[in-house]
C-alpha cells in the first residue's frame, strides 16, 4: 500500500492525555478566577477577514499572519502580468482571510460590531489558540493558546486593581511563587520622555525602554539620542527608571519632578488610585511593584501597563497587559476605553512543570479498571461497571479477553489507582478482589463496600 | 480617521457570553460522560500538512479544505509559465498546510506517529473546531466544533456497547428525549448488496442506501441498476431494509437469508454481541434500534455503524460513527482497529434551544453585584467584595461611580440575581441592603448573613 509517513507542521504540537490534563488544570484555574470576578466567556472564529487583521500588528505582524487561499480557482482573478507585481500585490487577489494572530484585535472587532447590544462595562475572557508564522524555536510556537481578560466601557482604576487581584489569585491557586507583578503607566513614561528631551516622541521612548533589559543601557541611549533626545537629560532620567523605595516614596519624588507635566501627574494619580483600591480591598499582594522601567512593546496602550515575571529571570513574561483608549476606533467606534491582560499558558506550564507544581492526580481520570479472568466473567462484570458509573466513579472494563497481566499493565500505564479482578471464585461468592495499584494490597469486598471505599478516597 | 467597517467571514460565528454558557453546558456534560468511561482528552493543531489531509475525504473533500499560503514570498517557486498549469498544479507550490477538516484524520495521524508509546486500547476524546470551505447556509458553517470519542486497538464489541451507552447517558444528561440510536453493520449491508446482485460492489451499495431518505427509493434503485445490480433482486432486498420486528426477530430472519454469506453472518454476530453486552449491563436503552437501512456516507467504516436522529425528523443526525479497521494504515501503520463516534454540537444546541432544555441559570456567572451610592462607599465596599469572593461567590463591583439606576440596570441585563447597595446608612450600621433582582425584595443584613444566605441558595 502506498502511504506517506505522517508529519506535523513545524512549530505546532499535539497535546496527549497527560499534557492535556495539566493544561486543563491551568485553564480551569484561570477560568474559575475570571468568572469569580464577573468576566464572561467569548469565542471568535479562527479565521478573520484580512481587512480586520492587516495593519494592526505593525509591518512585521502583517508578515507573520497566516493567510488562507481563496477557495476554488484562486487564480481566476490573476493574470501572468500580475506576477510581475510581486507576491504582496498578488496576495490581495488570492487571499481574503487570515488566521487569528491574537485575541485583542478580534475582541475589538467583536465589540465594534456588537456595541449597541452589549452591557457596559463589558467584561469578557477568551481562551483560544492563535497562529503566527514566526520562525519556530524552543518555547516559540506557530500555534499556541492565549488567555485574555478585558473590560471595556469603564475608566475606573478599580478595573486595574481587580486585574492585579486576579493575577495574584490565579498565581496563588496555581501554586506559583517568587514572581513579581510590575505596574507602570504610559503617561508617566510620556513625562519621563519629555524630561529626557523627547517631547512628542513618547512612542520612540516606550519602544526603546522596552528593550532595556535585552539590549542594554548603552544601545538604548544611542537609539534615543539618534532620535533627537538630549544625552545629558537622558543621563538624569535613566537613574529614575531604577528608583528605589516603596510606592509612596516613588510617587512623592515623581510628583515633584513632574510638577507642570500634566500627563505625568495624571499617570501618577491613576497609579495612586490603583494602589489605594488594592489597599482598601484588604488583600495583601506582596509581589506587586511600581516599576518605572516597565514599558511594554505594544503601541495601543495609553494608561496603566502590567507584566508578570519570575524573580529568577528564568523565562520571559508570564502575563502582560494594559489600558487602551482607542482600540475599537480602528473599526469606526470611538470612545470605548478598556483595560485587559493576557496569560502565557505555555510559559506557565513550563514553570509549573519545572517546579513540580501540578497536583499528583491531575492526569488520572479513570479510578477503577474492571478486569476479567475469562469470557464468562464479562456478563457478570458489566452491571458492576454500571453501578460504579452510576455513583459518578470513572470506571473502565478491559474490553478484550486477554491475560490478566496485560490488563494490570494497562491499569499501571494509564495510572488507574484501583483494579477489580473477577473470576469464577468472585462470581460464586460475590466478594470481588479489589487491588490497589499503588500499594499492591488486595481485599475481598462486595461491590457496595468497594463503592463506599472509593468514594471516601475520592473525597479525601 | 480612516477605518474599515468590520466584518466576520461568511459561515463563521462569534459566540457571546450567553451562547458560550449554553455551549459550555453541552461540552461539559459530554466531557463528564467521556471521562466516566475512561476516555482521555487529546488536542491536535488546527493546521495539518496538506499531505496528511489530501486524498482522505474524497475529491469533493479536497476541494473543501482551507489551504494556507506559504509564508513570505509564496511566489518564489513559481514562474509565469506555471500559471498555464492551472490552480491545482500551482497549489502545491504555494501551499503546504491546510486547516483541520475533521478530527478523525488528525487522530489517525497522531496514532500512527505515536503508536509505539501509546497504551492500547487507546481511548481518546477530542473537542475542537474544524473548517470546511462549504457554501454557507442555514445550519451549515465554515467553522464548527466537532466532538469525537474513539477507541483504537480493540476488536471487542464491548466498545460498541459502551459507545451506545455513552450516547444514551449524554442525551439523558442533556435532557433530550424522543430520539433514536440506530445501529447497523457494514458487513450486513455487504451481504445485502451481494443478495441484490452486486457482489464486490458493496461501496456503491453503501453510498446509494445512504441517500435513500433524501433521494427516494426510485432514484436509488436506478443508481444501483445502472451500476450493474439486478433489478429483480433489488426488489427482494429493499423490503428487508424496512424490516419490522424486534432485534432478535430481525437477526433470526437474516441469518436464514444469509446462510452461506460469511460477511453477513459475522456482521450479525457482532450486532448480537453488542446487544447482549448492553443487556448484560442491565441498563435500559429503549431508544436503540437495529436499523437495516442505515448505511452512513464515509468510506472507511468496516463494521458497526451508528447514527442518532430526532424522531420528529426535524433535523439531520445529531451523532454518528462506526468501526474502522484500517484508518492508520493510510500512514503506514496497519492492524490498529478502532471504533468511534462524533456528536454534532450545533444541532444538539438547536434541539435544546427549541425545546427549552438549557437549565435556567446556565448563563449566570456573577451572583452578586456590589453597588455604591457615592465615591465614599467604594473603599468600604472593596473588602466586602473580597469576603464574598473568598467564599467562592462570584461577585462584582460596579467600577464607576454612576447613578444607582444605571448600576441596577447592569445587574438586570447581565442576569445577576443579587445586588448589595452601599450608602452612608449602610456604612454607619454595617447592615447592608441586599436586593433580590428577581423578586425586588430588599433586606438589611450584615455581610456574614448575606454570605450564608447566598451560599444556601447556590447549594439548592
CSV table of C-alpha atoms in Angstrom, one decimal, chain A residues 32-363:
chain,number,residue,atom,x,y,z
A,32,UNK,CA,-12.6,29.9,37.8
A,33,UNK,CA,-10.9,33.2,38.9
A,34,UNK,CA,-12.2,35.1,35.8
A,35,UNK,CA,-15.7,34.0,36.5
A,36,UNK,CA,-15.5,34.8,40.2
A,37,UNK,CA,-14.7,38.4,39.1
A,38,UNK,CA,-17.6,38.6,36.7
A,39,UNK,CA,-15.8,38.0,33.5
A,40,UNK,CA,-17.8,36.1,30.9
A,41,UNK,CA,-16.6,33.8,28.1
A,42,UNK,CA,-16.3,34.9,24.4
A,43,UNK,CA,-15.1,32.9,21.4
A,44,UNK,CA,-14.4,34.4,18.0
A,45,UNK,CA,-13.7,32.4,14.8
A,46,UNK,CA,-10.2,31.1,14.0
A,47,UNK,CA,-10.4,32.9,10.6
A,48,UNK,CA,-10.8,36.7,10.3
A,49,UNK,CA,-11.0,38.9,7.2
A,50,UNK,CA,-7.6,40.1,6.3
A,51,UNK,CA,-9.0,43.6,6.3
A,52,UNK,CA,-9.7,43.2,10.0
A,53,UNK,CA,-6.2,41.8,10.7
A,54,UNK,CA,-3.8,43.7,8.4
A,55,UNK,CA,-2.2,46.9,9.7
A,56,UNK,CA,-3.0,46.1,13.4
A,57,UNK,CA,0.3,44.4,14.3
A,58,UNK,CA,2.8,46.6,12.5
A,59,UNK,CA,4.7,45.7,9.3
A,60,UNK,CA,6.3,42.6,10.9
A,61,UNK,CA,3.0,41.4,12.2
A,62,UNK,CA,1.4,41.6,8.7
A,63,UNK,CA,4.2,39.3,7.5
A,64,UNK,CA,3.6,36.9,10.3
A,65,UNK,CA,-0.1,36.5,9.6
A,66,UNK,CA,-1.1,33.1,8.2
A,67,UNK,CA,-3.1,33.8,5.1
A,68,UNK,CA,-5.8,31.4,3.7
A,69,UNK,CA,-6.1,30.8,0.0
A,70,UNK,CA,-9.4,31.7,-1.5
A,71,UNK,CA,-11.3,28.5,-2.2
A,72,UNK,CA,-11.8,27.1,-5.7
A,73,UNK,CA,-9.8,28.6,-8.6
A,74,UNK,CA,-7.8,31.2,-6.6
A,75,UNK,CA,-6.0,32.2,-9.8
A,76,UNK,CA,-9.1,33.3,-11.7
A,77,UNK,CA,-8.6,36.9,-10.8
A,78,UNK,CA,-4.9,36.8,-11.8
A,79,UNK,CA,-3.0,37.1,-15.0
A,80,UNK,CA,0.6,36.5,-16.0
A,81,UNK,CA,1.1,40.2,-16.0
A,82,UNK,CA,0.2,40.4,-12.3
A,83,UNK,CA,3.1,38.0,-11.4
A,84,UNK,CA,5.5,40.9,-12.1
A,85,UNK,CA,3.9,42.9,-9.3
A,86,UNK,CA,5.3,40.6,-6.7
A,87,UNK,CA,3.6,38.5,-4.0
A,88,UNK,CA,2.5,41.4,-1.9
A,89,UNK,CA,0.2,42.8,-4.6
A,90,UNK,CA,-1.0,39.3,-5.7
A,91,UNK,CA,-1.8,38.4,-2.1
A,92,UNK,CA,-4.9,40.6,-2.3
A,93,UNK,CA,-6.2,38.7,-5.2
A,94,UNK,CA,-5.7,35.2,-3.9
A,95,UNK,CA,-6.4,35.6,-0.2
A,96,UNK,CA,-9.2,37.3,1.8
A,97,UNK,CA,-8.9,35.7,5.1
A,98,UNK,CA,-6.2,35.0,7.7
A,99,UNK,CA,-5.8,33.1,11.0
A,100,UNK,CA,-6.3,34.9,14.3
A,101,UNK,CA,-3.0,36.4,15.4
A,102,UNK,CA,-4.0,37.4,18.9
A,103,UNK,CA,-7.3,37.8,20.9
A,104,UNK,CA,-7.3,41.5,21.3
A,105,UNK,CA,-8.0,42.5,17.7
A,106,UNK,CA,-10.8,40.0,17.3
A,107,UNK,CA,-12.2,41.3,20.6
A,108,UNK,CA,-12.1,44.9,19.4
A,109,UNK,CA,-13.8,43.8,16.1
A,110,UNK,CA,-16.5,42.0,18.2
A,111,UNK,CA,-17.1,45.0,20.4
A,112,UNK,CA,-17.2,47.3,17.4
A,113,UNK,CA,-19.8,45.1,15.6
A,114,UNK,CA,-21.9,44.5,18.7
A,115,UNK,CA,-21.5,47.6,20.9
A,116,UNK,CA,-25.2,48.6,20.5
A,117,UNK,CA,-26.3,45.4,22.3
A,118,UNK,CA,-23.6,44.8,24.8
A,119,UNK,CA,-24.0,45.6,28.5
A,120,UNK,CA,-21.2,48.0,29.5
A,121,UNK,CA,-18.8,47.7,31.3
A,122,UNK,CA,-18.4,44.6,29.2
A,123,UNK,CA,-16.1,42.1,30.9
A,124,UNK,CA,-15.0,39.2,28.8
A,125,UNK,CA,-12.4,36.4,28.9
A,126,UNK,CA,-11.3,34.4,25.9
A,127,UNK,CA,-9.1,31.3,25.8
A,128,UNK,CA,-8.3,30.2,22.2
A,129,UNK,CA,-5.4,29.3,20.0
A,130,UNK,CA,-3.6,32.0,17.9
A,131,UNK,CA,-1.3,31.4,14.9
A,132,UNK,CA,1.9,33.3,13.9
A,133,UNK,CA,4.2,32.4,11.1
A,134,UNK,CA,7.2,33.0,13.3
A,135,UNK,CA,10.4,31.0,12.9
A,136,UNK,CA,9.8,28.1,15.4
A,137,UNK,CA,12.4,27.7,18.2
A,138,UNK,CA,12.5,26.5,21.7
A,139,UNK,CA,9.5,27.9,23.5
A,140,UNK,CA,8.2,29.7,20.4
A,141,UNK,CA,5.4,28.1,18.5
A,142,UNK,CA,3.4,28.8,15.4
A,143,UNK,CA,0.2,27.8,17.1
A,144,UNK,CA,-0.4,28.5,20.8
A,145,UNK,CA,-3.1,29.4,23.2
A,146,UNK,CA,-3.7,32.8,24.6
A,147,UNK,CA,-5.8,33.5,27.6
A,148,UNK,CA,-7.1,37.1,27.8
A,149,UNK,CA,-9.4,39.0,30.1
A,150,UNK,CA,-10.5,42.6,29.2
A,151,UNK,CA,-13.1,45.0,30.4
A,152,UNK,CA,-14.3,47.8,28.1
A,153,UNK,CA,-16.5,50.7,28.8
A,154,UNK,CA,-15.1,51.9,32.1
A,155,UNK,CA,-12.3,54.3,33.1
A,156,UNK,CA,-12.3,53.4,36.8
A,157,UNK,CA,-9.0,52.2,38.3
A,158,UNK,CA,-11.0,49.6,40.1
A,159,UNK,CA,-10.6,47.6,36.9
A,160,UNK,CA,-6.8,47.9,37.2
A,161,UNK,CA,-6.9,46.9,40.8
A,162,UNK,CA,-9.0,43.9,40.0
A,163,UNK,CA,-6.7,42.7,37.2
A,164,UNK,CA,-3.8,42.7,39.7
A,165,UNK,CA,-6.0,41.0,42.2
A,166,UNK,CA,-7.0,38.3,39.6
A,167,UNK,CA,-3.3,37.8,38.6
A,168,UNK,CA,-2.4,37.3,42.2
A,169,UNK,CA,-5.3,34.9,42.8
A,170,UNK,CA,-4.5,32.9,39.7
A,171,UNK,CA,-0.9,32.5,40.6
A,172,UNK,CA,-1.7,31.6,44.2
A,173,UNK,CA,-4.2,29.0,43.0
A,174,UNK,CA,-1.6,27.5,40.6
A,175,UNK,CA,0.9,27.4,43.4
A,176,UNK,CA,3.5,29.6,41.7
A,177,UNK,CA,5.7,31.6,44.0
A,178,UNK,CA,8.7,34.0,43.6
A,179,UNK,CA,7.2,36.2,40.9
A,180,UNK,CA,6.7,39.9,40.6
A,181,UNK,CA,3.7,41.8,39.2
A,182,UNK,CA,5.1,45.0,37.8
A,183,UNK,CA,2.9,48.0,37.1
A,184,UNK,CA,3.7,51.3,35.4
A,185,UNK,CA,1.8,53.9,33.4
A,186,UNK,CA,2.3,55.1,29.8
A,187,UNK,CA,1.6,58.7,30.9
A,188,UNK,CA,4.4,58.6,33.4
A,189,UNK,CA,6.7,57.3,30.7
A,190,UNK,CA,5.4,60.1,28.5
A,191,UNK,CA,6.5,62.7,31.1
A,192,UNK,CA,9.9,61.0,31.6
A,193,UNK,CA,10.3,61.1,27.8
A,194,UNK,CA,9.6,64.8,27.9
A,195,UNK,CA,12.1,65.2,30.7
A,196,UNK,CA,14.7,63.4,28.5
A,197,UNK,CA,14.2,66.0,25.8
A,198,UNK,CA,11.9,63.9,23.7
A,199,UNK,CA,8.6,65.7,24.0
A,200,UNK,CA,6.1,64.4,21.5
A,201,UNK,CA,8.3,61.4,20.8
A,202,UNK,CA,7.0,59.2,23.6
A,203,UNK,CA,6.3,56.2,21.3
A,204,UNK,CA,10.0,56.1,20.4
A,205,UNK,CA,10.7,56.3,24.2
A,206,UNK,CA,8.4,53.3,25.0
A,207,UNK,CA,9.9,51.1,22.4
A,208,UNK,CA,13.5,52.0,23.4
A,209,UNK,CA,12.8,51.4,27.1
A,210,UNK,CA,11.1,48.1,26.4
A,211,UNK,CA,14.4,46.9,25.0
A,212,UNK,CA,16.4,48.0,28.1
A,213,UNK,CA,16.8,44.5,29.6
A,214,UNK,CA,17.7,42.8,26.3
A,215,UNK,CA,19.8,45.4,24.5
A,216,UNK,CA,21.4,47.1,27.5
A,217,UNK,CA,21.6,50.7,28.6
A,218,UNK,CA,24.2,51.9,26.1
A,219,UNK,CA,22.4,50.8,23.0
A,220,UNK,CA,19.1,52.2,24.2
A,221,UNK,CA,20.7,55.6,24.9
A,222,UNK,CA,22.2,55.6,21.5
A,223,UNK,CA,18.8,54.9,19.9
A,224,UNK,CA,17.3,57.8,21.9
A,225,UNK,CA,20.0,60.3,21.1
A,226,UNK,CA,19.8,59.3,17.4
A,227,UNK,CA,16.1,60.0,17.6
A,228,UNK,CA,16.8,63.5,18.9
A,229,UNK,CA,16.7,63.0,22.7
A,230,UNK,CA,19.1,65.0,24.8
A,231,UNK,CA,22.1,63.0,26.1
A,232,UNK,CA,22.5,65.0,29.3
A,233,UNK,CA,18.8,64.9,30.0
A,234,UNK,CA,18.7,61.1,29.4
A,235,UNK,CA,21.5,60.7,31.9
A,236,UNK,CA,19.3,62.4,34.5
A,237,UNK,CA,16.2,60.4,33.6
A,238,UNK,CA,17.7,56.9,33.4
A,239,UNK,CA,18.5,56.6,37.1
A,240,UNK,CA,14.8,57.3,37.8
A,241,UNK,CA,13.9,54.1,36.0
A,242,UNK,CA,15.7,52.2,38.7
A,243,UNK,CA,14.4,54.3,41.5
A,244,UNK,CA,14.5,52.5,44.9
A,245,UNK,CA,11.9,53.0,47.7
A,246,UNK,CA,8.3,52.0,48.2
A,247,UNK,CA,5.5,53.1,46.0
A,248,UNK,CA,4.6,56.1,48.1
A,249,UNK,CA,8.2,57.4,48.1
A,250,UNK,CA,8.4,56.9,44.3
A,251,UNK,CA,5.1,58.8,43.8
A,252,UNK,CA,6.1,61.7,46.0
A,253,UNK,CA,9.5,62.1,44.3
A,254,UNK,CA,8.0,61.9,40.8
A,255,UNK,CA,5.2,64.4,41.6
A,256,UNK,CA,7.8,67.0,42.5
A,257,UNK,CA,9.8,66.2,39.4
A,258,UNK,CA,6.7,66.3,37.1
A,259,UNK,CA,5.1,69.4,38.7
A,260,UNK,CA,3.9,71.0,35.4
A,261,UNK,CA,3.9,67.9,33.2
A,262,UNK,CA,0.2,67.2,33.1
A,263,UNK,CA,0.4,63.7,31.6
A,264,UNK,CA,2.9,62.6,34.3
A,265,UNK,CA,0.7,63.9,37.1
A,266,UNK,CA,-2.4,62.2,35.8
A,267,UNK,CA,-0.5,58.9,35.3
A,268,UNK,CA,0.7,59.1,38.9
A,269,UNK,CA,-2.8,59.8,40.1
A,270,UNK,CA,-4.0,56.7,38.4
A,271,UNK,CA,-1.2,54.6,39.9
A,272,UNK,CA,-2.1,56.0,43.3
A,273,UNK,CA,-5.7,55.2,42.8
A,274,UNK,CA,-4.9,51.6,41.7
A,275,UNK,CA,-2.7,51.0,44.8
A,276,UNK,CA,-5.3,52.6,47.1
A,277,UNK,CA,-8.1,50.4,45.8
A,278,UNK,CA,-5.9,47.3,46.4
A,279,UNK,CA,-5.1,48.5,49.9
A,280,UNK,CA,-8.8,49.2,50.6
A,281,UNK,CA,-9.6,45.7,49.5
A,282,UNK,CA,-7.6,44.4,52.4
A,283,UNK,CA,-6.0,41.8,50.2
A,284,UNK,CA,-2.2,41.6,50.6
A,285,UNK,CA,-0.3,41.4,47.4
A,286,UNK,CA,3.4,41.4,48.4
A,287,UNK,CA,4.5,40.6,44.8
A,288,UNK,CA,3.3,44.0,43.4
A,289,UNK,CA,5.9,46.6,42.4
A,290,UNK,CA,5.6,50.0,40.8
A,291,UNK,CA,8.4,49.6,38.2
A,292,UNK,CA,9.3,52.7,36.2
A,293,UNK,CA,11.4,50.7,33.7
A,294,UNK,CA,8.4,48.7,32.5
A,295,UNK,CA,7.3,49.9,29.1
A,296,UNK,CA,5.7,47.0,27.1
A,297,UNK,CA,6.0,46.8,23.4
A,298,UNK,CA,2.5,47.3,22.0
A,299,UNK,CA,1.6,50.6,20.7
A,300,UNK,CA,-2.0,50.8,21.6
A,301,UNK,CA,-1.6,51.1,25.4
A,302,UNK,CA,-2.5,54.6,26.7
A,303,UNK,CA,-2.6,54.2,30.5
A,304,UNK,CA,-1.6,51.5,33.1
A,305,UNK,CA,0.6,48.7,31.9
A,306,UNK,CA,1.4,45.4,33.7
A,307,UNK,CA,3.7,42.5,33.4
A,308,UNK,CA,4.5,39.4,35.5
A,309,UNK,CA,8.0,37.9,35.6
A,310,UNK,CA,9.7,35.1,37.6
A,311,UNK,CA,12.2,36.5,40.1
A,312,UNK,CA,14.9,34.1,38.9
A,313,UNK,CA,14.7,35.6,35.4
A,314,UNK,CA,14.5,32.1,34.0
A,315,UNK,CA,11.8,32.9,31.4
A,316,UNK,CA,10.2,35.9,29.7
A,317,UNK,CA,6.9,37.5,31.0
A,318,UNK,CA,4.1,35.1,32.1
A,319,UNK,CA,1.5,37.7,31.8
A,320,UNK,CA,1.1,41.2,30.5
A,321,UNK,CA,-1.5,43.8,29.7
A,322,UNK,CA,-2.6,47.4,30.0
A,323,UNK,CA,-5.1,50.1,29.4
A,324,UNK,CA,-6.1,51.3,25.9
A,325,UNK,CA,-8.5,54.0,25.0
A,326,UNK,CA,-8.9,53.7,21.3
A,327,UNK,CA,-8.9,50.1,20.2
A,328,UNK,CA,-12.4,49.9,18.7
A,329,UNK,CA,-11.9,53.3,16.9
A,330,UNK,CA,-9.9,51.2,14.4
A,331,UNK,CA,-13.3,49.9,13.4
A,332,UNK,CA,-15.1,53.2,13.5
A,333,UNK,CA,-16.4,53.0,17.1
A,334,UNK,CA,-14.7,55.6,19.2
A,335,UNK,CA,-14.8,56.3,23.0
A,336,UNK,CA,-14.7,52.7,24.3
A,337,UNK,CA,-11.9,52.7,26.8
A,338,UNK,CA,-10.6,49.4,28.1
A,339,UNK,CA,-8.1,47.5,30.1
A,340,UNK,CA,-7.0,43.9,29.9
A,341,UNK,CA,-4.3,41.3,30.3
A,342,UNK,CA,-3.1,38.1,28.8
A,343,UNK,CA,-1.7,35.0,30.4
A,344,UNK,CA,1.0,32.9,28.7
A,345,UNK,CA,-0.2,29.4,29.1
A,346,UNK,CA,2.9,27.7,27.7
A,347,UNK,CA,5.3,29.6,29.9
A,348,UNK,CA,3.1,29.0,33.0
A,349,UNK,CA,3.1,25.3,32.1
A,350,UNK,CA,6.9,25.2,31.8
A,351,UNK,CA,7.3,27.0,35.2
A,352,UNK,CA,4.9,24.6,36.9
A,353,UNK,CA,6.5,21.5,35.3
A,354,UNK,CA,10.0,22.6,36.3
A,355,UNK,CA,8.9,23.2,39.9
A,356,UNK,CA,6.7,20.1,40.0
A,357,UNK,CA,3.6,22.2,40.9
A,358,UNK,CA,0.9,20.1,39.2
A,359,UNK,CA,-1.2,18.1,41.6
A,360,UNK,CA,-0.4,14.4,41.7
A,361,UNK,CA,-3.7,13.2,40.4
A,362,UNK,CA,-4.0,15.7,37.6
A,363,UNK,CA,-3.7,13.2,34.8
